Coordinates of N, CA and C in Angstrom, one line a residue:
X214 N 3.2 82.1 50.5 CA 2.3 83.0 51.1 C 0.9 82.8 50.6
X215 N -0.1 82.8 51.4 CA -1.5 82.6 51.0 C -2.1 84.0 50.6
X216 N -2.8 83.9 49.6 CA -3.5 85.1 49.1 C -5.0 84.9 49.3
X217 N -5.7 85.8 49.9 CA -7.1 85.7 50.3 C -8.0 86.5 49.3
X218 N -9.0 85.8 48.8 CA -9.9 86.5 47.9 C -10.7 87.6 48.7
X219 N -10.8 88.7 48.0 CA -11.5 89.9 48.6 C -12.6 90.4 47.7
X220 N -13.5 91.1 48.2 CA -14.6 91.6 47.3 C -14.1 92.3 46.1
X221 N -14.8 92.2 45.0 CA -14.4 92.8 43.8 C -14.6 94.3 43.8
X222 N -13.6 95.0 43.2 CA -13.6 96.4 42.9 C -13.3 97.2 44.2
X223 N -12.7 96.7 45.2 CA -12.1 97.5 46.3 C -10.9 98.2 45.7
X224 N -10.7 99.4 46.2 CA -9.5 100.2 45.8 C -8.5 100.3 46.9
X225 N -7.3 100.8 46.6 CA -6.2 100.9 47.6 C -6.1 102.4 47.9
X226 N -6.6 102.9 49.0 CA -6.7 104.3 49.3 C -5.3 105.0 49.2
X227 N -4.3 104.5 49.9 CA -3.0 105.2 49.8 C -2.5 105.1 48.4
X228 N -2.5 103.9 47.8 CA -1.8 103.8 46.5 C -2.6 104.4 45.4
X229 N -3.9 104.6 45.7 CA -4.7 105.3 44.6 C -5.9 106.0 45.3
X230 N -5.7 107.0 46.0 CA -6.7 107.7 46.7 C -7.4 108.7 45.8
X231 N -6.9 108.9 44.6 CA -7.6 109.7 43.6 C -7.4 109.0 42.3
X232 N -8.4 109.1 41.4 CA -8.3 108.5 40.1 C -7.1 109.1 39.3
X233 N -6.4 108.2 38.6 CA -5.2 108.6 38.0 C -5.4 109.8 37.0
X234 N -6.6 109.9 36.4 CA -6.8 111.0 35.5 C -7.0 112.3 36.2
X235 N -7.1 112.3 37.5 CA -7.3 113.5 38.3 C -5.9 113.9 38.9
X236 N -4.9 113.1 38.7 CA -3.6 113.4 39.3 C -3.0 114.6 38.6
X237 N -2.3 115.5 39.4 CA -1.7 116.7 38.8 C -0.6 116.3 37.9
X238 N -0.4 117.1 36.9 CA 0.7 116.8 36.0 C 1.8 117.8 36.3
X239 N 3.1 117.4 36.2 CA 4.2 118.2 36.5 C 5.1 118.3 35.3
X240 N 5.7 119.5 35.1 CA 6.6 119.6 34.0 C 8.0 120.0 34.5
X241 N 9.0 119.6 33.8 CA 10.4 119.8 34.3 C 10.7 121.3 34.5
X242 N 11.4 121.6 35.5 CA 11.9 122.9 35.8 C 10.9 123.8 36.5
X243 N 9.6 123.4 36.7 CA 8.7 124.3 37.3 C 7.7 123.4 38.0
X244 N 6.8 123.8 38.1 CA 5.8 124.0 39.1 C 5.1 122.7 39.5
X245 N 4.5 122.9 40.6 CA 3.7 121.9 41.1 C 2.3 122.1 40.8
X246 N 2.0 123.1 40.0 CA 0.6 123.4 39.6 C 0.1 122.4 38.6
X247 N -1.2 121.9 38.8 CA -1.7 120.9 37.9 C -2.1 121.6 36.6
X248 N -2.0 120.9 35.5 CA -2.4 121.4 34.2 C -3.7 120.7 33.7
X249 N -4.6 121.4 33.0 CA -5.8 120.7 32.5 C -5.5 119.6 31.6
X250 N -6.2 118.5 31.7 CA -6.0 117.4 30.8 C -7.1 117.3 29.7
X251 N -6.8 116.8 28.6 CA -7.7 116.7 27.5 C -8.7 115.5 27.7
X252 N -9.7 115.5 26.9 CA -10.7 114.3 27.0 C -10.0 113.0 26.6
X253 N -9.1 113.1 25.6 CA -8.4 111.9 25.3 C -7.5 111.4 26.4
X254 N -6.8 112.3 27.0 CA -5.9 111.9 28.2 C -6.7 111.3 29.3
X255 N -7.9 111.9 29.6 CA -8.7 111.4 30.7 C -9.2 110.0 30.3
X256 N -9.6 109.7 29.1 CA -10.1 108.4 28.7 C -8.9 107.4 28.8
X257 N -7.8 107.8 28.3 CA -6.6 106.9 28.4 C -6.3 106.6 29.9
X258 N -6.3 107.6 30.7 CA -6.0 107.4 32.1 C -7.1 106.5 32.8
X259 N -8.3 106.7 32.4 CA -9.4 105.9 33.0 C -9.2 104.4 32.6
X260 N -8.8 104.1 31.4 CA -8.6 102.7 31.0 C -7.4 102.2 31.7
X261 N -6.3 102.9 31.9 CA -5.2 102.5 32.6 C -5.6 102.2 34.1
X262 N -6.4 103.1 34.7 CA -6.8 102.9 36.0 C -7.6 101.6 36.2
X263 N -8.5 101.3 35.3 CA -9.3 100.1 35.3 C -8.4 98.8 35.3
X264 N -7.4 98.9 34.4 CA -6.5 97.7 34.3 C -5.7 97.6 35.5
X265 N -5.2 98.7 36.0 CA -4.3 98.7 37.2 C -5.1 98.2 38.4
X266 N -6.3 98.6 38.6 CA -7.1 98.1 39.7 C -7.4 96.6 39.6
X267 N -7.7 96.2 38.4 CA -7.9 94.7 38.2 C -6.6 93.9 38.5
X268 N -5.5 94.5 38.1 CA -4.2 93.8 38.4 C -3.9 93.7 39.9
X269 N -4.2 94.8 40.6 CA -4.0 94.8 42.0 C -4.9 93.9 42.8
X270 N -6.1 93.8 42.3 CA -7.0 92.8 43.0 C -6.6 91.4 42.8
X271 N -6.2 91.1 41.6 CA -5.8 89.7 41.3 C -4.4 89.4 42.0
X272 N -3.5 90.3 42.1 CA -2.3 90.1 42.8 C -2.5 89.8 44.2
X273 N -3.4 90.6 44.8 CA -3.7 90.5 46.2 C -4.4 89.2 46.5
X274 N -5.3 88.8 45.6 CA -6.1 87.5 45.8 C -5.2 86.3 45.6
X275 N -4.4 86.3 44.5 CA -3.7 85.1 44.1 C -2.2 85.1 44.1
X276 N -1.7 86.3 44.1 CA -0.2 86.5 43.9 C 0.1 86.7 42.4
X277 N 1.2 87.4 42.1 CA 1.5 87.6 40.6 C 1.8 86.3 39.8
X278 N 2.4 85.3 40.5 CA 2.7 84.1 39.7 C 1.5 83.4 39.2
X279 N 0.4 83.5 39.9 CA -0.9 82.8 39.5 C -1.8 83.7 38.8
X280 N -1.3 84.8 38.3 CA -2.2 85.8 37.6 C -1.6 86.0 36.2
X281 N -2.4 86.0 35.2 CA -1.9 86.3 33.8 C -2.4 87.6 33.3
X282 N -1.8 88.1 32.3 CA -2.2 89.4 31.7 C -3.6 89.2 31.1
X283 N -3.9 88.0 30.6 CA -5.2 87.7 30.0 C -6.3 87.9 31.1
X284 N -6.0 87.4 32.3 CA -7.0 87.4 33.4 C -7.2 88.9 33.8
X285 N -6.1 89.6 33.9 CA -6.2 91.1 34.2 C -7.1 91.8 33.2
X286 N -6.8 91.6 31.9 CA -7.6 92.2 30.9 C -9.1 91.8 31.0
X287 N -9.4 90.6 31.2 CA -10.7 90.1 31.4 C -11.4 90.8 32.5
X288 N -10.8 90.9 33.7 CA -11.5 91.5 34.8 C -11.6 93.0 34.6
X289 N -10.7 93.6 33.9 CA -10.8 95.1 33.6 C -11.8 95.4 32.5
X290 N -12.2 94.3 31.7 CA -13.2 94.5 30.7 C -12.6 95.1 29.4
X291 N -11.3 94.8 29.1 CA -10.6 95.3 27.9 C -10.0 94.1 27.2
X292 N -9.7 94.3 25.9 CA -9.0 93.3 25.1 C -7.6 93.2 25.6
X293 N -7.0 92.0 25.3 CA -5.6 91.8 25.7 C -4.7 92.8 24.9
X294 N -5.0 93.1 23.7 CA -4.2 94.0 22.9 C -4.3 95.4 23.6
X295 N -5.4 95.7 24.2 CA -5.5 97.0 24.9 C -4.6 97.0 26.1
X296 N -4.5 95.9 26.8 CA -3.7 95.8 28.0 C -2.2 96.1 27.6
X297 N -1.7 95.5 26.5 CA -0.4 95.6 26.1 C -0.1 97.0 25.4
X298 N -1.2 97.7 25.0 CA -1.0 99.0 24.5 C -0.5 100.0 25.6
X299 N -0.9 99.7 26.8 CA -0.6 100.6 27.9 C 0.5 100.1 28.8
X300 N 0.7 98.7 28.9 CA 1.6 98.2 29.9 C 2.5 97.1 29.2
X301 N 3.7 97.1 29.6 CA 4.7 96.1 29.1 C 4.5 94.7 29.7
X302 N 4.0 94.7 31.0 CA 4.0 93.4 31.7 C 2.8 93.5 32.7
X303 N 2.5 92.3 33.3 CA 1.4 92.3 34.3 C 1.8 93.1 35.5
X304 N 3.1 93.0 35.9 CA 3.5 93.7 37.1 C 3.5 95.3 36.8
X305 N 3.9 95.7 35.6 CA 3.9 97.1 35.3 C 2.5 97.7 35.4
X306 N 1.4 96.9 35.3 CA 0.1 97.3 35.3 C -0.3 98.0 36.6
X307 N 0.3 97.7 37.7 CA -0.1 98.4 39.0 C 0.6 99.7 39.2
X308 N 1.5 100.1 38.3 CA 2.2 101.4 38.5 C 1.2 102.6 38.7
X309 N 0.1 102.8 37.9 CA -0.7 103.9 38.2 C -1.3 104.0 39.6
X310 N -1.6 102.8 40.2 CA -2.1 102.8 41.5 C -1.0 103.2 42.5
X311 N 0.2 102.7 42.3 CA 1.3 103.0 43.2 C 1.7 104.5 43.1
X312 N 1.5 105.1 41.9 CA 1.8 106.5 41.8 C 0.7 107.4 42.2
X313 N -0.5 107.0 42.2 CA -1.6 107.9 42.5 C -1.6 108.5 43.9
X314 N -1.3 107.8 44.9 CA -1.2 108.3 46.3 C -0.1 109.4 46.4
X315 N 1.0 109.1 45.8 CA 2.1 110.1 45.8 C 1.8 111.3 45.1
X316 N 1.0 111.2 44.0 CA 0.5 112.4 43.3 C -0.3 113.3 44.2
X317 N -1.2 112.7 44.9 CA -2.1 113.4 45.8 C -1.3 114.1 47.0
X318 N -0.3 113.3 47.5 CA 0.5 113.8 48.6 C 1.3 115.1 48.1
X319 N 1.9 115.0 46.9 CA 2.7 116.1 46.4 C 1.8 117.3 46.2
X320 N 0.6 117.1 45.6 CA -0.3 118.2 45.4 C -0.7 118.9 46.7
X321 N -1.0 118.1 47.7 CA -1.3 118.7 49.0 C -0.1 119.5 49.6
X322 N 1.1 119.0 49.4 CA 2.3 119.6 49.9 C 2.5 121.0 49.2
X323 N 2.3 120.9 47.8 CA 2.4 122.1 47.0 C 1.5 123.2 47.5
X324 N 0.3 122.9 48.0 CA -0.7 123.9 48.5 C -0.4 124.4 49.9
X325 N 0.7 124.1 50.4 CA 1.1 124.5 51.8 C 1.0 126.0 51.9
X326 N 0.4 126.5 53.0 CA 0.2 128.0 53.1 C 1.6 128.6 53.4
X327 N 1.7 129.9 53.0 CA 3.0 130.6 53.2 C 3.3 130.7 54.7
X328 N 4.5 130.6 55.1 CA 5.0 130.7 56.4 C 5.1 129.4 57.2
X329 N 4.6 128.3 56.6 CA 4.7 127.0 57.3 C 6.1 126.4 57.0
X330 N 6.8 126.0 58.0 CA 8.1 125.5 57.8 C 8.0 124.2 57.0
X331 N 9.0 123.9 56.1 CA 8.9 122.8 55.3 C 8.9 121.4 56.1
X332 N 9.7 121.3 57.2 CA 9.6 120.1 57.9 C 8.2 119.8 58.5
X333 N 7.6 120.9 58.9 CA 6.2 120.7 59.4 C 5.3 120.4 58.3
X334 N 5.4 121.0 57.1 CA 4.5 120.8 56.0 C 4.7 119.3 55.5
X335 N 5.9 118.9 55.5 CA 6.2 117.5 55.1 C 5.5 116.5 56.0
X336 N 5.7 116.7 57.3 CA 5.2 115.8 58.3 C 3.6 115.8 58.2
X337 N 3.0 116.9 58.1 CA 1.6 117.0 58.1 C 1.0 116.3 56.8
X338 N 1.6 116.6 55.7 CA 1.1 116.0 54.4 C 1.3 114.5 54.4
X339 N 2.4 114.0 54.9 CA 2.7 112.6 54.9 C 1.7 111.9 55.8
X340 N 1.5 112.4 57.0 CA 0.6 111.8 58.0 C -0.8 111.8 57.4
X341 N -1.2 112.8 56.7 CA -2.6 112.9 56.1 C -2.8 111.9 55.0
X342 N -1.7 111.7 54.2 CA -1.9 110.9 53.0 C -1.9 109.4 53.4
X343 N -1.4 109.1 54.6 CA -1.4 107.7 55.0 C -2.4 107.3 56.1
X344 N -3.3 108.3 56.4 CA -4.3 108.1 57.5 C -5.6 107.6 56.8
X345 N -6.1 106.4 57.3 CA -7.4 105.9 56.8 C -8.5 106.6 57.6
X346 N -9.5 107.1 56.9 CA -10.5 107.9 57.6 C -11.8 107.1 57.8
X347 N -12.0 106.0 57.1 CA -13.2 105.2 57.3 C -12.9 103.7 57.0
X348 N -13.9 102.9 57.2 CA -13.7 101.4 57.1 C -13.2 101.0 55.7
X349 N -13.7 101.7 54.7 CA -13.3 101.3 53.3 C -11.8 101.6 53.1
X350 N -11.3 102.8 53.7 CA -9.9 103.1 53.5 C -9.0 102.2 54.4
X351 N -9.5 101.7 55.5 CA -8.8 100.8 56.3 C -8.6 99.5 55.6
X352 N -9.7 99.0 55.0 CA -9.6 97.8 54.2 C -8.7 97.9 53.0
X353 N -8.7 99.1 52.4 CA -7.8 99.4 51.3 C -6.4 99.3 51.7
X354 N -6.0 99.8 52.9 CA -4.7 99.7 53.4 C -4.3 98.3 53.6
X355 N -5.2 97.5 54.0 CA -4.9 96.0 54.1 C -4.6 95.4 52.7
X356 N -5.3 95.9 51.7 CA -5.0 95.5 50.3 C -3.6 95.9 50.0
X357 N -3.2 97.1 50.4 CA -1.9 97.6 50.1 C -0.8 96.7 50.7
X358 N -1.1 96.3 51.9 CA -0.2 95.3 52.6 C -0.1 94.0 51.7
X359 N -1.2 93.5 51.2 CA -1.1 92.3 50.4 C -0.3 92.5 49.1
X360 N -0.4 93.7 48.5 CA 0.3 94.0 47.3 C 1.8 94.1 47.6
X361 N 2.2 94.7 48.7 CA 3.6 94.8 49.0 C 4.2 93.5 49.4
X362 N 3.4 92.7 50.1 CA 3.8 91.4 50.4 C 4.1 90.5 49.2
X363 N 3.2 90.7 48.2 CA 3.4 90.0 46.9 C 4.7 90.4 46.3
X364 N 5.0 91.6 46.4 CA 6.3 92.1 45.8 C 7.5 91.5 46.4
X365 N 7.4 91.0 47.6 CA 8.6 90.4 48.3 C 9.1 89.3 47.5
X366 N 8.2 88.5 46.9 CA 8.6 87.3 46.2 C 8.6 87.5 44.6
X367 N 8.4 88.7 44.2 CA 8.3 89.0 42.7 C 9.2 90.1 42.4
X368 N 10.4 89.8 41.9 CA 11.4 90.9 41.6 C 10.8 91.9 40.6
X369 N 10.0 91.5 39.6 CA 9.5 92.5 38.6 C 8.5 93.4 39.3
X370 N 7.7 92.9 40.2 CA 6.7 93.8 40.9 C 7.5 94.7 41.8
X371 N 8.5 94.2 42.5 CA 9.3 95.0 43.4 C 10.0 96.2 42.6
X372 N 10.5 95.8 41.4 CA 11.1 96.8 40.5 C 10.1 98.0 40.2
X373 N 8.9 97.6 39.9 CA 7.9 98.7 39.6 C 7.7 99.6 40.8
X374 N 7.6 99.0 42.0 CA 7.5 99.8 43.2 C 8.6 100.7 43.4
X375 N 9.9 100.3 43.2 CA 11.0 101.2 43.4 C 11.1 102.2 42.3
X376 N 10.7 101.8 41.1 CA 10.7 102.8 40.0 C 9.7 103.9 40.3
X377 N 8.5 103.6 40.7 CA 7.5 104.6 41.1 C 8.0 105.5 42.2
X378 N 8.7 105.0 43.2 CA 9.2 105.8 44.2 C 10.3 106.7 43.7
X379 N 11.2 106.3 42.8 CA 12.2 107.1 42.2 C 11.6 108.3 41.4
X380 N 10.6 108.0 40.7 CA 9.9 109.0 39.9 C 9.2 110.0 40.8
X381 N 8.6 109.5 41.9 CA 8.0 110.4 42.8 C 9.0 111.4 43.5
X382 N 10.2 110.8 43.8 CA 11.2 111.6 44.4 C 11.7 112.7 43.5
X383 N 11.8 112.4 42.2 CA 12.2 113.5 41.3 C 11.2 114.6 41.2
X384 N 9.9 114.2 41.2 CA 8.9 115.2 41.1 C 8.7 116.0 42.4
X385 N 9.0 115.3 43.5 CA 9.0 116.0 44.8 C 10.0 117.1 44.9
X386 N 11.1 116.9 44.2 CA 12.2 118.0 44.2 C 11.7 119.3 43.6
X387 N 10.8 119.2 42.6 CA 10.2 120.3 42.0 C 9.3 121.1 43.0
X388 N 8.5 120.3 43.7 CA 7.6 120.9 44.7 C 8.4 121.6 45.8
X389 N 9.4 120.9 46.3 CA 10.2 121.5 47.4 C 10.9 122.7 46.9
X390 N 11.4 122.7 45.6 CA 12.0 123.8 45.1 C 11.1 125.0 45.0
X391 N 9.8 124.8 44.6 CA 8.9 125.9 44.6 C 8.6 126.5 45.9
X392 N 8.5 125.6 47.0 CA 8.3 126.1 48.3 C 9.5 126.7 49.0
X393 N 10.6 126.2 48.7 CA 11.8 126.8 49.3 C 12.4 128.1 48.7
X394 N 12.0 128.2 47.4 CA 12.5 129.4 46.7 C 13.7 129.2 45.9
X395 N 14.1 130.2 45.1 CA 15.1 130.1 44.1 C 16.5 130.0 44.7
X396 N 16.7 130.4 46.0 CA 18.0 130.4 46.6 C 18.3 129.1 47.4
X397 N 17.4 128.2 47.3 CA 17.6 126.9 48.1 C 18.7 126.1 47.5
X398 N 19.5 125.5 48.3 CA 20.6 124.7 47.9 C 20.1 123.4 47.2
X399 N 20.5 123.2 45.9 CA 20.0 122.1 45.1 C 20.3 120.7 45.8
X400 N 21.5 120.6 46.5 CA 21.8 119.4 47.2 C 20.8 119.2 48.3
X401 N 20.5 120.2 49.1 CA 19.6 120.1 50.2 C 18.2 119.7 49.7
X402 N 17.8 120.2 48.5 CA 16.5 119.9 47.9 C 16.5 118.4 47.6
X403 N 17.6 117.9 47.0 CA 17.6 116.5 46.6 C 17.6 115.6 47.8
X404 N 18.4 115.9 48.8 CA 18.4 115.1 50.0 C 17.0 115.1 50.7
X405 N 16.4 116.3 50.8 CA 15.1 116.4 51.4 C 14.0 115.5 50.7
X406 N 14.1 115.6 49.4 CA 13.1 114.8 48.6 C 13.4 113.3 48.8
X407 N 14.6 112.9 48.8 CA 14.9 111.5 49.1 C 14.5 111.1 50.5
X408 N 14.7 111.9 51.5 CA 14.3 111.6 52.8 C 12.8 111.4 53.0
X409 N 12.0 112.3 52.4 CA 10.6 112.3 52.5 C 10.0 111.1 51.8
X410 N 10.5 110.9 50.6 CA 10.0 109.7 49.8 C 10.4 108.4 50.5
X411 N 11.6 108.3 51.0 CA 12.0 107.1 51.7 C 11.2 106.9 53.0
X412 N 10.8 108.0 53.6 CA 10.0 107.8 54.8 C 8.7 107.1 54.6
X413 N 8.1 107.4 53.5 CA 6.8 106.8 53.1 C 7.1 105.3 52.6
X414 N 8.1 105.2 51.8 CA 8.3 103.8 51.3 C 8.7 102.9 52.4
X415 N 9.6 103.3 53.2 CA 10.0 102.4 54.3 C 8.9 102.1 55.3
X416 N 8.1 103.1 55.6 CA 6.9 103.0 56.5 C 6.0 101.9 55.9
X417 N 5.6 102.0 54.6 CA 4.7 101.1 54.1 C 5.3 99.7 54.0
X418 N 6.5 99.6 53.6 CA 7.2 98.3 53.6 C 7.3 97.6 55.0
X419 N 7.6 98.4 56.0 CA 7.8 97.9 57.3 C 6.4 97.5 57.8
X420 N 5.4 98.3 57.6 CA 4.0 97.9 58.0 C 3.5 96.7 57.3
X421 N 3.8 96.5 56.0 CA 3.4 95.4 55.3 C 4.0 94.1 55.8
X422 N 5.1 94.2 56.4 CA 5.8 93.0 57.0 C 5.3 92.6 58.3
X423 N 4.4 93.4 58.9 CA 3.9 93.2 60.3 C 2.4 92.9 60.2
X424 N 1.9 92.7 61.4 CA 0.4 92.7 61.6 C -0.1 93.9 62.3
X425 N 0.6 95.0 62.2 CA 0.2 96.2 62.9 C -1.1 96.7 62.4
X426 N -1.9 97.5 63.1 CA -3.2 98.0 62.7 C -3.0 99.1 61.6
X427 N -4.1 99.6 61.1 CA -4.1 100.6 60.1 C -4.0 102.0 60.7
X428 N -4.2 102.1 62.0 CA -4.1 103.4 62.6 C -3.5 103.2 64.0
X429 N -3.0 104.3 64.6 CA -2.3 104.2 65.9 C -0.9 103.8 65.8
X430 N -0.3 103.3 66.8 CA 1.1 102.9 66.9 C 1.4 101.8 65.9
X431 N 2.5 102.0 65.1 CA 2.9 101.0 64.2 C 2.1 101.0 62.8
X432 N 1.2 102.0 62.7 CA 0.4 102.1 61.4 C 1.3 102.9 60.4
X433 N 0.9 102.9 59.2 CA 1.7 103.6 58.2 C 2.0 105.0 58.5
X434 N 1.0 105.8 58.9 CA 1.2 107.2 59.2 C 2.2 107.4 60.3
X435 N 2.0 106.6 61.4 CA 2.9 106.6 62.6 C 4.3 106.3 62.2
X436 N 4.5 105.3 61.4 CA 5.9 104.9 61.0 C 6.5 105.9 60.1
X437 N 5.7 106.5 59.2 CA 6.3 107.4 58.2 C 6.7 108.7 58.9
X438 N 5.9 109.2 59.9 CA 6.3 110.4 60.6 C 7.6 110.1 61.5
X439 N 7.6 108.9 62.1 CA 8.8 108.6 62.8 C 10.1 108.5 61.9
X440 N 9.9 108.0 60.7 CA 11.0 107.9 59.8 C 11.5 109.3 59.4
X441 N 10.5 110.2 59.1 CA 10.8 111.5 58.7 C 11.5 112.3 59.8
X442 N 11.1 112.1 61.0 CA 11.7 112.8 62.1 C 13.1 112.4 62.3
X443 N 13.4 111.1 62.1 CA 14.8 110.7 62.1 C 15.7 111.4 61.1
X444 N 15.0 111.8 60.0 CA 15.8 112.4 58.9 C 15.6 113.9 58.9
X445 N 15.0 114.5 59.9 CA 14.6 115.9 60.0 C 15.9 116.8 59.8
X446 N 17.0 116.3 60.2 CA 18.2 117.1 60.0 C 18.4 117.5 58.6
X447 N 18.0 116.6 57.7 CA 18.2 116.9 56.2 C 17.2 118.0 55.8
X448 N 15.9 117.8 56.2 CA 14.9 118.8 55.8 C 15.1 120.2 56.4
X449 N 15.8 120.2 57.6 CA 16.0 121.5 58.2 C 17.0 122.4 57.4
X450 N 17.7 121.7 56.5 CA 18.6 122.5 55.6 C 17.8 123.5 54.8
X451 N 16.5 123.2 54.5 CA 15.7 124.1 53.7 C 15.1 125.2 54.4
X452 N 15.2 125.3 55.8 CA 14.6 126.4 56.5 C 15.5 127.6 56.6
X453 N 16.8 127.4 56.3 CA 17.8 128.4 56.3 C 17.8 129.2 57.5
X454 N 17.7 128.5 58.7 CA 17.8 129.2 59.9 C 19.1 129.8 60.2
X455 N 19.2 131.0 60.7 CA 20.4 131.7 61.0 C 21.0 131.2 62.3

């Protein structure tokens, strides 16, 4: 596969539509509410973000095989020892970018107004998170395509992608539990979280394998909503309709 050089410092809007240090933190057993971060945590996350962005750029330009950890550190402006302080491998370095979009999506879902049915809230938040609103975000989605295409031939990069999705699914269960209430069926919550997470994952993977546009039919938002609707029978379990 050919990797095309792109302008430096472009970001991936879906994969990282917010800086990682702005992403909400979730604690086990509760809430989707963000907690304040300390200055040290923000600095650490900022460094991780710079490294992750540099890795994503180089992977998109050259592919993982032709990218070294040293080159990622150089582009990020950090020492190699700093790179390994935060990441175990060059592939692992893109995890903050892959997780950032999901964090924003879950935060938007958690802010759903009372009375909105969960299937509707899921569909709206998914479509919103995958919609490019300007030229920069459209180009960023194309970068996303390049990164996922690179993962096709790199098992380690693919493993990072699946790990991030699994972690997102587990956190989504907390959000759905907060919205559905204490009487919600735990199995239904788990199935709904899996369905929604897979809708986004499958949509992005399917789109990356094609030459479909960034908006309209066949775009990530369109594919994700279609996937979710196919799985809507699962999410309806949370509406507890009589």
